[in-house]
PDB file of C-alpha atoms in Angstrom:
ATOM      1  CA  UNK A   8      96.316  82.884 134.329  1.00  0.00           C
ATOM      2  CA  UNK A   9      95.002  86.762 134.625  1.00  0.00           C
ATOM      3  CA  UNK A  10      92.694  85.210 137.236  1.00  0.00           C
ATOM      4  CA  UNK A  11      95.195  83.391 139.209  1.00  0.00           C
ATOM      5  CA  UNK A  12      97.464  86.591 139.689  1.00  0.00           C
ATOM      6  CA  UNK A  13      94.786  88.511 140.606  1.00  0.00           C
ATOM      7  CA  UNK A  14      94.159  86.401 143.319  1.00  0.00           C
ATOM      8  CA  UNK A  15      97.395  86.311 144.130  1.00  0.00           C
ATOM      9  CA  UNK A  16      97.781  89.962 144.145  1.00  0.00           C
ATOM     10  CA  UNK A  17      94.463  90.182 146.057  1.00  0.00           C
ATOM     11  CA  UNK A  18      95.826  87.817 148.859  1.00  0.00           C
ATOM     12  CA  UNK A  19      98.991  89.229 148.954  1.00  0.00           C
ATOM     13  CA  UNK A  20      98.244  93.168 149.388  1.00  0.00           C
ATOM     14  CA  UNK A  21      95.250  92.237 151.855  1.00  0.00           C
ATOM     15  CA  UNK A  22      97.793  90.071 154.373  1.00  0.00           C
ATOM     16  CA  UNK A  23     100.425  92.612 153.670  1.00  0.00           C
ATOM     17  CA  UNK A  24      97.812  95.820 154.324  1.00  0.00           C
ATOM     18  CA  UNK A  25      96.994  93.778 158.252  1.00  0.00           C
ATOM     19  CA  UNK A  26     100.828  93.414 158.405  1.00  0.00           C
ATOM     20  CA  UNK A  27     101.610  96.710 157.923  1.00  0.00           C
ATOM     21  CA  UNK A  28      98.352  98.591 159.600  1.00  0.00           C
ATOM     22  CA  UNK A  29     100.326  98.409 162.804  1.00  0.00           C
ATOM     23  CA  UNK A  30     104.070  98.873 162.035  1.00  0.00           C
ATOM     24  CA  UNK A  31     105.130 101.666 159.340  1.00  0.00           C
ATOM     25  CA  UNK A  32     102.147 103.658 157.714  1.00  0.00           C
ATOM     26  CA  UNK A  33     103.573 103.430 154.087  1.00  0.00           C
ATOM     27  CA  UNK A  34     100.247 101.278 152.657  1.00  0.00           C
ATOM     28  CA  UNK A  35      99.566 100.174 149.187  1.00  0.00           C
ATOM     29  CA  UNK A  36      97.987 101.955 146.541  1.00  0.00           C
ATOM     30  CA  UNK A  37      94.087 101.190 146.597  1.00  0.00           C
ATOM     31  CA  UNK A  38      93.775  98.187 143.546  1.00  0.00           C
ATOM     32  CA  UNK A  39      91.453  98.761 140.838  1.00  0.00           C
ATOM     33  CA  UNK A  40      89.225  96.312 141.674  1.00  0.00           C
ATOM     34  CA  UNK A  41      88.663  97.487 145.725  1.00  0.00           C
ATOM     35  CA  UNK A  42      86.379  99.933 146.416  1.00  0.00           C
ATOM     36  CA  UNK A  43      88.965 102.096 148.640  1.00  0.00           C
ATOM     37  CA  UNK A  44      87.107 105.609 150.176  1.00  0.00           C
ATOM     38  CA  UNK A  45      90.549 107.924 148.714  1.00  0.00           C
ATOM     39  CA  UNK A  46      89.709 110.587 146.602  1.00  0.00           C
ATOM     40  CA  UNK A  47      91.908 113.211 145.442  1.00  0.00           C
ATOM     41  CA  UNK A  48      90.297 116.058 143.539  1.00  0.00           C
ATOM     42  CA  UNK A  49      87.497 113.985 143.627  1.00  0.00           C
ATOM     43  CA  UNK A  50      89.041 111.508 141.072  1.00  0.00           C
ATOM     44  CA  UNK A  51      89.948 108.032 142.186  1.00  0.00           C
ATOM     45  CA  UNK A  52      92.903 106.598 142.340  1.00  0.00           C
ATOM     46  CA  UNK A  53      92.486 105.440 138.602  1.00  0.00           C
ATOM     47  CA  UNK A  54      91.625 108.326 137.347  1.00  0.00           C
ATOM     48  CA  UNK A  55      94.446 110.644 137.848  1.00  0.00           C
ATOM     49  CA  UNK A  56      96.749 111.936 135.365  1.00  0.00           C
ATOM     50  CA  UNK A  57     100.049 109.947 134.968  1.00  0.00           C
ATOM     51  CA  UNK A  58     103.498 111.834 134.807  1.00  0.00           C
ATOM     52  CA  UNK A  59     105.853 110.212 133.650  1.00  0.00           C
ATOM     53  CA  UNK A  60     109.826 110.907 134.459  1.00  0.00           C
ATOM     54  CA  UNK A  61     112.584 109.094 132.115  1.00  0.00           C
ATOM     55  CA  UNK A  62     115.375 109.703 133.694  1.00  0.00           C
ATOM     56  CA  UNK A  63     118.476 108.230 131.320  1.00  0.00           C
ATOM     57  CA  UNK A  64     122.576 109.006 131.998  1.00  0.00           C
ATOM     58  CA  UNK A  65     122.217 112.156 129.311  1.00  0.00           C
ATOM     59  CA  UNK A  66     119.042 113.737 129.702  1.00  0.00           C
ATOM     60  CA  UNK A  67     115.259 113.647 131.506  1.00  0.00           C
ATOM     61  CA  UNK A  68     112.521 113.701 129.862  1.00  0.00           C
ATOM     62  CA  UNK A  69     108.972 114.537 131.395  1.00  0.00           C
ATOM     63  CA  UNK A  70     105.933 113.817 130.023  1.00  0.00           C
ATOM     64  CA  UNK A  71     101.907 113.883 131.718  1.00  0.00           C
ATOM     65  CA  UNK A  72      99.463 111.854 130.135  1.00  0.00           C
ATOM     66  CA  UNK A  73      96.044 111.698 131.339  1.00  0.00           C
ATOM     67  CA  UNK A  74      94.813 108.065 132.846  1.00  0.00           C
ATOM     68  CA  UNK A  75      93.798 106.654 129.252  1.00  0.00           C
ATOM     69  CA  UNK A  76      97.558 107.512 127.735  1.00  0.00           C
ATOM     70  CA  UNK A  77      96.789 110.708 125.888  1.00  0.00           C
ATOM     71  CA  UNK A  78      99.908 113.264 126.050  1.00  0.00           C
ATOM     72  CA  UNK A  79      99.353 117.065 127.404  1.00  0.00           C
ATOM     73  CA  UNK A  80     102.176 117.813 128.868  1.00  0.00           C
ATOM     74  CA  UNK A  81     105.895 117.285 126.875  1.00  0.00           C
ATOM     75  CA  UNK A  82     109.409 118.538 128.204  1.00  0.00           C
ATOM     76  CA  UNK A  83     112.331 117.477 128.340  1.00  0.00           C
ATOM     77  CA  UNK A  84     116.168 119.386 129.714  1.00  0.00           C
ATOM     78  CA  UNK A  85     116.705 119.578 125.870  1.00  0.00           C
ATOM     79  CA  UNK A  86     113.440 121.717 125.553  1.00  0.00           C
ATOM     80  CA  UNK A  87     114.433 123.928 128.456  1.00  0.00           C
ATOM     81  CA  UNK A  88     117.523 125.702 126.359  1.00  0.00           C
ATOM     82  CA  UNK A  89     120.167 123.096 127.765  1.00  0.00           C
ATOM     83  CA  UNK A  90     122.812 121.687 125.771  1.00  0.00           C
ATOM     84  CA  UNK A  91     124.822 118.284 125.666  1.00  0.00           C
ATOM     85  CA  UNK A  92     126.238 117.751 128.898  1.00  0.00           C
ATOM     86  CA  UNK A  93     124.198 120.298 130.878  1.00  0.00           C
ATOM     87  CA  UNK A  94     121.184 118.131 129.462  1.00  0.00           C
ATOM     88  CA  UNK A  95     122.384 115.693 132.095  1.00  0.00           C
ATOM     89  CA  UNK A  96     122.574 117.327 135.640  1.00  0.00           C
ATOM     90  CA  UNK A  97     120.022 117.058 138.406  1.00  0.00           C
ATOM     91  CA  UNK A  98     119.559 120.978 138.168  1.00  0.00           C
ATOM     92  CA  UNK A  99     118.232 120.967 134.789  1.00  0.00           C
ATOM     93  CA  UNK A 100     116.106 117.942 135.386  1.00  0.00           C
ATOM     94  CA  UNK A 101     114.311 120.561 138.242  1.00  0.00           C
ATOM     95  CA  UNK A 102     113.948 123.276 135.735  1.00  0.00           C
ATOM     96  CA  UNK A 103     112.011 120.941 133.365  1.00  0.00           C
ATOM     97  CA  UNK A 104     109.531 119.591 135.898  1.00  0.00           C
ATOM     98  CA  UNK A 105     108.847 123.012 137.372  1.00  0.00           C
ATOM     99  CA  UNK A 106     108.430 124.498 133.814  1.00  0.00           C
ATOM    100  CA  UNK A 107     106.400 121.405 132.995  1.00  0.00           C
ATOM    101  CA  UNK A 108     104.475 121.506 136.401  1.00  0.00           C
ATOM    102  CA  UNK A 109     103.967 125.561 137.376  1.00  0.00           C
ATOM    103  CA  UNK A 110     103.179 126.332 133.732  1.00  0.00           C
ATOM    104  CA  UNK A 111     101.774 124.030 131.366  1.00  0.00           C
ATOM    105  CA  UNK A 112     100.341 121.502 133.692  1.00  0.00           C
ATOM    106  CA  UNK A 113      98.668 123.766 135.872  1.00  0.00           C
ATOM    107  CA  UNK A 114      97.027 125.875 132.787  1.00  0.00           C
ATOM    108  CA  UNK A 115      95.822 122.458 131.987  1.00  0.00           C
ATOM    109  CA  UNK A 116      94.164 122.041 135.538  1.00  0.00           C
ATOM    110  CA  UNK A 117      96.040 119.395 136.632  1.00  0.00           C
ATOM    111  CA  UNK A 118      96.804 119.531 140.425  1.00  0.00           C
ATOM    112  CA  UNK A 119      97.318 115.510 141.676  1.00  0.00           C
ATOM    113  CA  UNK A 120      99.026 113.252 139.698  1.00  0.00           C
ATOM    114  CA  UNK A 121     100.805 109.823 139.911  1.00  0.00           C
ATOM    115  CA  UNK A 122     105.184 109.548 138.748  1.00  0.00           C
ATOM    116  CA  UNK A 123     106.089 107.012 137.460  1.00  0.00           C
ATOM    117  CA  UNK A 124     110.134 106.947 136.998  1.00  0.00           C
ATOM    118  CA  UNK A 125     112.119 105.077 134.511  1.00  0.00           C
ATOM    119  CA  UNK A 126     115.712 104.773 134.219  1.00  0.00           C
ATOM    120  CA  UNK A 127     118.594 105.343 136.883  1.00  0.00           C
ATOM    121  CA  UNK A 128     120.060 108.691 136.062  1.00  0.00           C
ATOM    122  CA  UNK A 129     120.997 112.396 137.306  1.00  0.00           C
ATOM    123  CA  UNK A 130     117.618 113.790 137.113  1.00  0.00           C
ATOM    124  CA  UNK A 131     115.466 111.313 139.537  1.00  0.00           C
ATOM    125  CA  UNK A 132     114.852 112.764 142.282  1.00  0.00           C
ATOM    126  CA  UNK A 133     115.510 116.467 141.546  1.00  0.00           C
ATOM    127  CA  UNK A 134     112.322 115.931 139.262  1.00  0.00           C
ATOM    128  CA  UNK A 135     110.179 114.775 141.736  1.00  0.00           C
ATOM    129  CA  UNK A 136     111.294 117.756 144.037  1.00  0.00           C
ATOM    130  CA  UNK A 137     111.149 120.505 140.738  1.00  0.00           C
ATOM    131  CA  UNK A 138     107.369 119.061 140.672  1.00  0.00           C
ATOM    132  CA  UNK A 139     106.747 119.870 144.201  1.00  0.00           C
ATOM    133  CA  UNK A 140     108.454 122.917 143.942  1.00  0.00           C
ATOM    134  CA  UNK A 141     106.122 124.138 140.483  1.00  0.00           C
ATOM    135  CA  UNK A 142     102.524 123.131 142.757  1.00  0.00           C
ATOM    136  CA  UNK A 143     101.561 119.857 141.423  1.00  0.00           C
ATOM    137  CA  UNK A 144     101.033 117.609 144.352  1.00  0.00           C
ATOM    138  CA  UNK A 145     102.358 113.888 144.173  1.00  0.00           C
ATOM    139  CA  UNK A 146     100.271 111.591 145.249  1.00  0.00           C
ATOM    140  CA  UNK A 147     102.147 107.654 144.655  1.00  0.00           C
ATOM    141  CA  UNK A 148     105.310 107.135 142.906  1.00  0.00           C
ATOM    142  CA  UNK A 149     105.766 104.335 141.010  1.00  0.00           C
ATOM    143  CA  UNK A 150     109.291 102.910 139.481  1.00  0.00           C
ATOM    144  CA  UNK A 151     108.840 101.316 136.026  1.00  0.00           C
ATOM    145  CA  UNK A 152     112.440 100.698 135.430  1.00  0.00           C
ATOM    146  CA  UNK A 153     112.666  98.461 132.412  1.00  0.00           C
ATOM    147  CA  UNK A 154     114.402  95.254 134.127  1.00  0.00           C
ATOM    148  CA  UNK A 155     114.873  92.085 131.091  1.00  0.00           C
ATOM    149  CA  UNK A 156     114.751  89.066 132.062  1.00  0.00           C
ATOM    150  CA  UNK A 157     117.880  88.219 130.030  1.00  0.00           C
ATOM    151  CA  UNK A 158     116.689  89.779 126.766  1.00  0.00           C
ATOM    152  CA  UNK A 159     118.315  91.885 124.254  1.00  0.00           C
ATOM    153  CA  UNK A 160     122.443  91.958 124.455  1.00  0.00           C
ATOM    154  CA  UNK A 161     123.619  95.666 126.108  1.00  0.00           C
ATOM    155  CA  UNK A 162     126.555  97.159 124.553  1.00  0.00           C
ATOM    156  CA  UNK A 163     130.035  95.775 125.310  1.00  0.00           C
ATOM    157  CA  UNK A 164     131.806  97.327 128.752  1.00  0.00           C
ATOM    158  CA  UNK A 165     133.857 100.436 128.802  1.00  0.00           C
ATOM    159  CA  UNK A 166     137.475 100.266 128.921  1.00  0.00           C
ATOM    160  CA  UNK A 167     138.731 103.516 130.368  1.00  0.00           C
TER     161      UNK A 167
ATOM    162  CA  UNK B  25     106.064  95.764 134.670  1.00  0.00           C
ATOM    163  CA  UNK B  26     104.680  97.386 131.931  1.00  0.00           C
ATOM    164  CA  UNK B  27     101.179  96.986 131.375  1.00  0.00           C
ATOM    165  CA  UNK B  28     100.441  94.143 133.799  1.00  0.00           C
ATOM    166  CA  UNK B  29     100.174  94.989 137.688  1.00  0.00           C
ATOM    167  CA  UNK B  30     100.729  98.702 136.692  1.00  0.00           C
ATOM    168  CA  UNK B  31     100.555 100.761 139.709  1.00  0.00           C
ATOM    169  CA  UNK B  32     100.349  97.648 141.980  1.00  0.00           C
ATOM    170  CA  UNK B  33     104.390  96.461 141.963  1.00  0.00           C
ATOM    171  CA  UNK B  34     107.135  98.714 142.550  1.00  0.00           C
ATOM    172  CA  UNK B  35     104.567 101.558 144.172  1.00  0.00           C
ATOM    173  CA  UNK B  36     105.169 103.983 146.790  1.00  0.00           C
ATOM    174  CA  UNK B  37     102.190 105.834 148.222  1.00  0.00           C
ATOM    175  CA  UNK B  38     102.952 110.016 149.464  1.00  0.00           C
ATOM    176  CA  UNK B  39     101.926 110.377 152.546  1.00  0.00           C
ATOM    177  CA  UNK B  40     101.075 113.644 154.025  1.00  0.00           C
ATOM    178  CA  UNK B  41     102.914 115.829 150.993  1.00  0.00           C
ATOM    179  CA  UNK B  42     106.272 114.279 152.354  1.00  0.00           C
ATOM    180  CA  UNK B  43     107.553 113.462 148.639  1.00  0.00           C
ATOM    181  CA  UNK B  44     111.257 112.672 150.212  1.00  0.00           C
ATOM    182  CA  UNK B  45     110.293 110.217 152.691  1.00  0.00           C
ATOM    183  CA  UNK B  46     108.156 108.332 150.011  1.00  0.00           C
ATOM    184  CA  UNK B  47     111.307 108.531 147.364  1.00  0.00           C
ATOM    185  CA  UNK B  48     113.629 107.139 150.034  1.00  0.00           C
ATOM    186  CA  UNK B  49     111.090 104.410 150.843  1.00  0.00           C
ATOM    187  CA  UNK B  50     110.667 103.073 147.442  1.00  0.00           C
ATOM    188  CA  UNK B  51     114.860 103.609 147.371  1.00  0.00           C
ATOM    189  CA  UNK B  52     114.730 101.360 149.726  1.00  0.00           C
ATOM    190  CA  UNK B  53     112.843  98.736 149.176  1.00  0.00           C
ATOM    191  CA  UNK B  54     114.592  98.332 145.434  1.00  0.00           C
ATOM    192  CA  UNK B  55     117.718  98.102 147.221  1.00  0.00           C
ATOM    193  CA  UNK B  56     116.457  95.411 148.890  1.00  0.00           C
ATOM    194  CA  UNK B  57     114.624  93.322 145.986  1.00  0.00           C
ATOM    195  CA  UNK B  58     117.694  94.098 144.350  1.00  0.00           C
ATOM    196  CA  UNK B  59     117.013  95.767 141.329  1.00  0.00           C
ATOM    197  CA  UNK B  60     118.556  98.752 141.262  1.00  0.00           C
ATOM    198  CA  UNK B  61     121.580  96.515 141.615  1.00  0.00           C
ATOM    199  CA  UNK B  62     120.784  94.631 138.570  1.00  0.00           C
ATOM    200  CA  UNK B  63     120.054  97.382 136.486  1.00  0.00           C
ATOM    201  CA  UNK B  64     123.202  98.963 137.370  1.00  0.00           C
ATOM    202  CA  UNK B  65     124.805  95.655 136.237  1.00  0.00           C
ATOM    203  CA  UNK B  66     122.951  95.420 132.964  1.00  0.00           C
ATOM    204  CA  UNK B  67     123.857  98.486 131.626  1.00  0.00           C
ATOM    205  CA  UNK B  68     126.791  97.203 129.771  1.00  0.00           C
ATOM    206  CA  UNK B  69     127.086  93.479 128.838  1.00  0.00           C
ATOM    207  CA  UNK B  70     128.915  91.123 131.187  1.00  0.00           C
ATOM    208  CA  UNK B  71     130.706  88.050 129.794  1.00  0.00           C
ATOM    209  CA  UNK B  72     130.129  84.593 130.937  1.00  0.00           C
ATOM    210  CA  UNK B  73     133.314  84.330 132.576  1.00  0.00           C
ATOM    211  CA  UNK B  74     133.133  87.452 134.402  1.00  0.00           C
ATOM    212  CA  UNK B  75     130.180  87.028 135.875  1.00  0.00           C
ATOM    213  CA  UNK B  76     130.907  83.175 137.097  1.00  0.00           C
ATOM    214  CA  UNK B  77     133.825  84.964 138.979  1.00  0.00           C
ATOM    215  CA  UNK B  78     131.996  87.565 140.243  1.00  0.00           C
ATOM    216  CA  UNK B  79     129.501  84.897 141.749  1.00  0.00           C
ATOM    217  CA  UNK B  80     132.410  83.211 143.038  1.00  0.00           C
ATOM    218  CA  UNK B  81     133.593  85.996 144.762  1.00  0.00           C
ATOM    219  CA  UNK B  82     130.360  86.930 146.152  1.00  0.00           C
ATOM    220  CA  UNK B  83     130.056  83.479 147.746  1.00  0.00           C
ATOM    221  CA  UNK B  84     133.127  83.675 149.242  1.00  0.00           C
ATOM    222  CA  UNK B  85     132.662  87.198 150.344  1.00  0.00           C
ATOM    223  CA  UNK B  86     128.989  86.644 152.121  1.00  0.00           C
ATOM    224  CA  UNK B  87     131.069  83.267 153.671  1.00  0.00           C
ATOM    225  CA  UNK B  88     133.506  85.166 155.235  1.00  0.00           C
ATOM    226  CA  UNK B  89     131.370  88.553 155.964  1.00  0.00           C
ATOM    227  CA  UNK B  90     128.772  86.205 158.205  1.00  0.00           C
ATOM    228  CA  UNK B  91     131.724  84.475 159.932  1.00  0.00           C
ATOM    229  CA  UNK B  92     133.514  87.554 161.060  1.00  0.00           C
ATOM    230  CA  UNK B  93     129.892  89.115 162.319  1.00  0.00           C
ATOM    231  CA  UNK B  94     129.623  86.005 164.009  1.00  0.00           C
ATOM    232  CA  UNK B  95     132.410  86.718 165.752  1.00  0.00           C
ATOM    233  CA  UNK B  96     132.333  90.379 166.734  1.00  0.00           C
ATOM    234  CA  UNK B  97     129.065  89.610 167.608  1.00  0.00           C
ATOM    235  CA  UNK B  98     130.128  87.098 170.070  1.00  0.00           C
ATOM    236  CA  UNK B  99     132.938  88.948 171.370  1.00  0.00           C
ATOM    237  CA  UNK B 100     131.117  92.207 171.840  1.00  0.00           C
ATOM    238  CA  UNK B 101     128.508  90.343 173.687  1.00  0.00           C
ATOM    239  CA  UNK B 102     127.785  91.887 177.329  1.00  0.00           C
ATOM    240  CA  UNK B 103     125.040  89.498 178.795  1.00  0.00           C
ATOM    241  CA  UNK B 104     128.112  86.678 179.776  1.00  0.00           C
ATOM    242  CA  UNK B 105     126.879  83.654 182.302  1.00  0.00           C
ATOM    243  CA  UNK B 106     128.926  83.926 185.211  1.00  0.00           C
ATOM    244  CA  UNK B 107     132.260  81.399 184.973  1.00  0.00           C
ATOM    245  CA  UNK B 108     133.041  81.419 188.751  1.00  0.00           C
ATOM    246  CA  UNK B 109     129.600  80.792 190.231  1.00  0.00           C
ATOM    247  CA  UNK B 110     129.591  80.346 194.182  1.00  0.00           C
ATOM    248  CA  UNK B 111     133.193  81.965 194.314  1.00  0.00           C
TER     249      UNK B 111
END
């Protein structure tokens, strides 16, 4: 079953990579099983840190892990002094990731790193920007946005 | 996603530092797959009758959006074979 969607995936991203070598130059991140010549910092593509974004409706949360899953970096708008509905506003979201990225990420050496976003909220994109803005350079963004395939029940509608 | 195909599905590679092109890339294409649509949806639970009329009214909405592009399409058309030939 692992083998088959491998194969799949293998098949797929190869005919897509000829499609697309021509048309718009947005290719696909090098697979861990390809030998692809990209290096950034010297570190392949599986071996950068991972920063992850969680962007909910009240707040944004920003965490870097390294590429095995242990945490260095850990802020959130909450950390960054703002309260309740503040918490939840692109502009705070930007003063988190530059705080995370300028300060503690960079005293870490950190410099390329892969986002990976979860959640539709305020804080999204101004995140991605703050990181750009604090020095850390992006190199793939990835959207992990928990989608169930008709699992648990969400809460009942609003009525306003 | 979650552990299987990480970073394969659902990826957008930077390209030259240009972080906004990238973000609006990957924008797109979830528009398109439609999940940003569905999350949207998900967020609060929708009943079983709700959502057969919503489904009905999509139908009949994509019916009637195709039909009246169809149409402007073929009235706004400007390559016309000539009626009168040899006139």
């Amino acid at each position: 079953m692992f083998k088959l969607t491998c194969s799949i995936v293998n098949s797929l991203s190869t005919a897509c990579r000829q499609a697309s070598t021509k048309g718009t130059s947005f290719h696909f991140p090098p697979l861990p099983g390809h030998d692809s010549p990209l290096r950034w910092g010297g570190k392949k593509f599986e071996e950068l840190p991972i920063l992850h974004i969680k962007a909910t409706y009240n707040n944004t949360h920003i965490q870097l892990t390294d590429c095995e899953g242990q945490s260095l970096v850990r802020t959130s708008c909450g950390t960054e002094g703002f309260k309740n509905i503040k918490k939840s506003t692109p502009v705070a979201a930007q003063t988190a990731a530059i705080s995370a990225a300028a300060k503690k990420a960079t005293a870490k050496g950190v410099t390329f790193v892969r986002v990976i976003v979860k959640g539709l909220g305020p804080g999204r994109l101004s995140a991605i920007k703050g990181l750009t803005m604090g020095g850390l350079e992006v190199v793939s963004i990835t959207d992990n946005t928990p989608v169930p395939h008709n699992g648990c029940r969400p809460r009942k509608a609003r009525r306003m | 996603m979650a552990r299987h195909l990480r970073f394969v599905a659902r990826t957008v590679m930077v390209q030259d530092g240009n972080v906004d092109a990238a973000y609006k890339h990957l924008n797109r294409v979830l528009t398109q797959d439609g999940i940003i649509e569905t999350v949207k949806r998900k967020r609060y639970f929708e009943k079983p009758c709700r959502e057969r009329q919503r489904k009905n009214y999509e139908n009949c909405k994509r019916i009637y959006d195709t039909e009246m592009a169809r149409k402007i399409a073929f009235i706004s058309r400007t390559i016309r074979t000539d009626p009168w030939v040899g006139s």
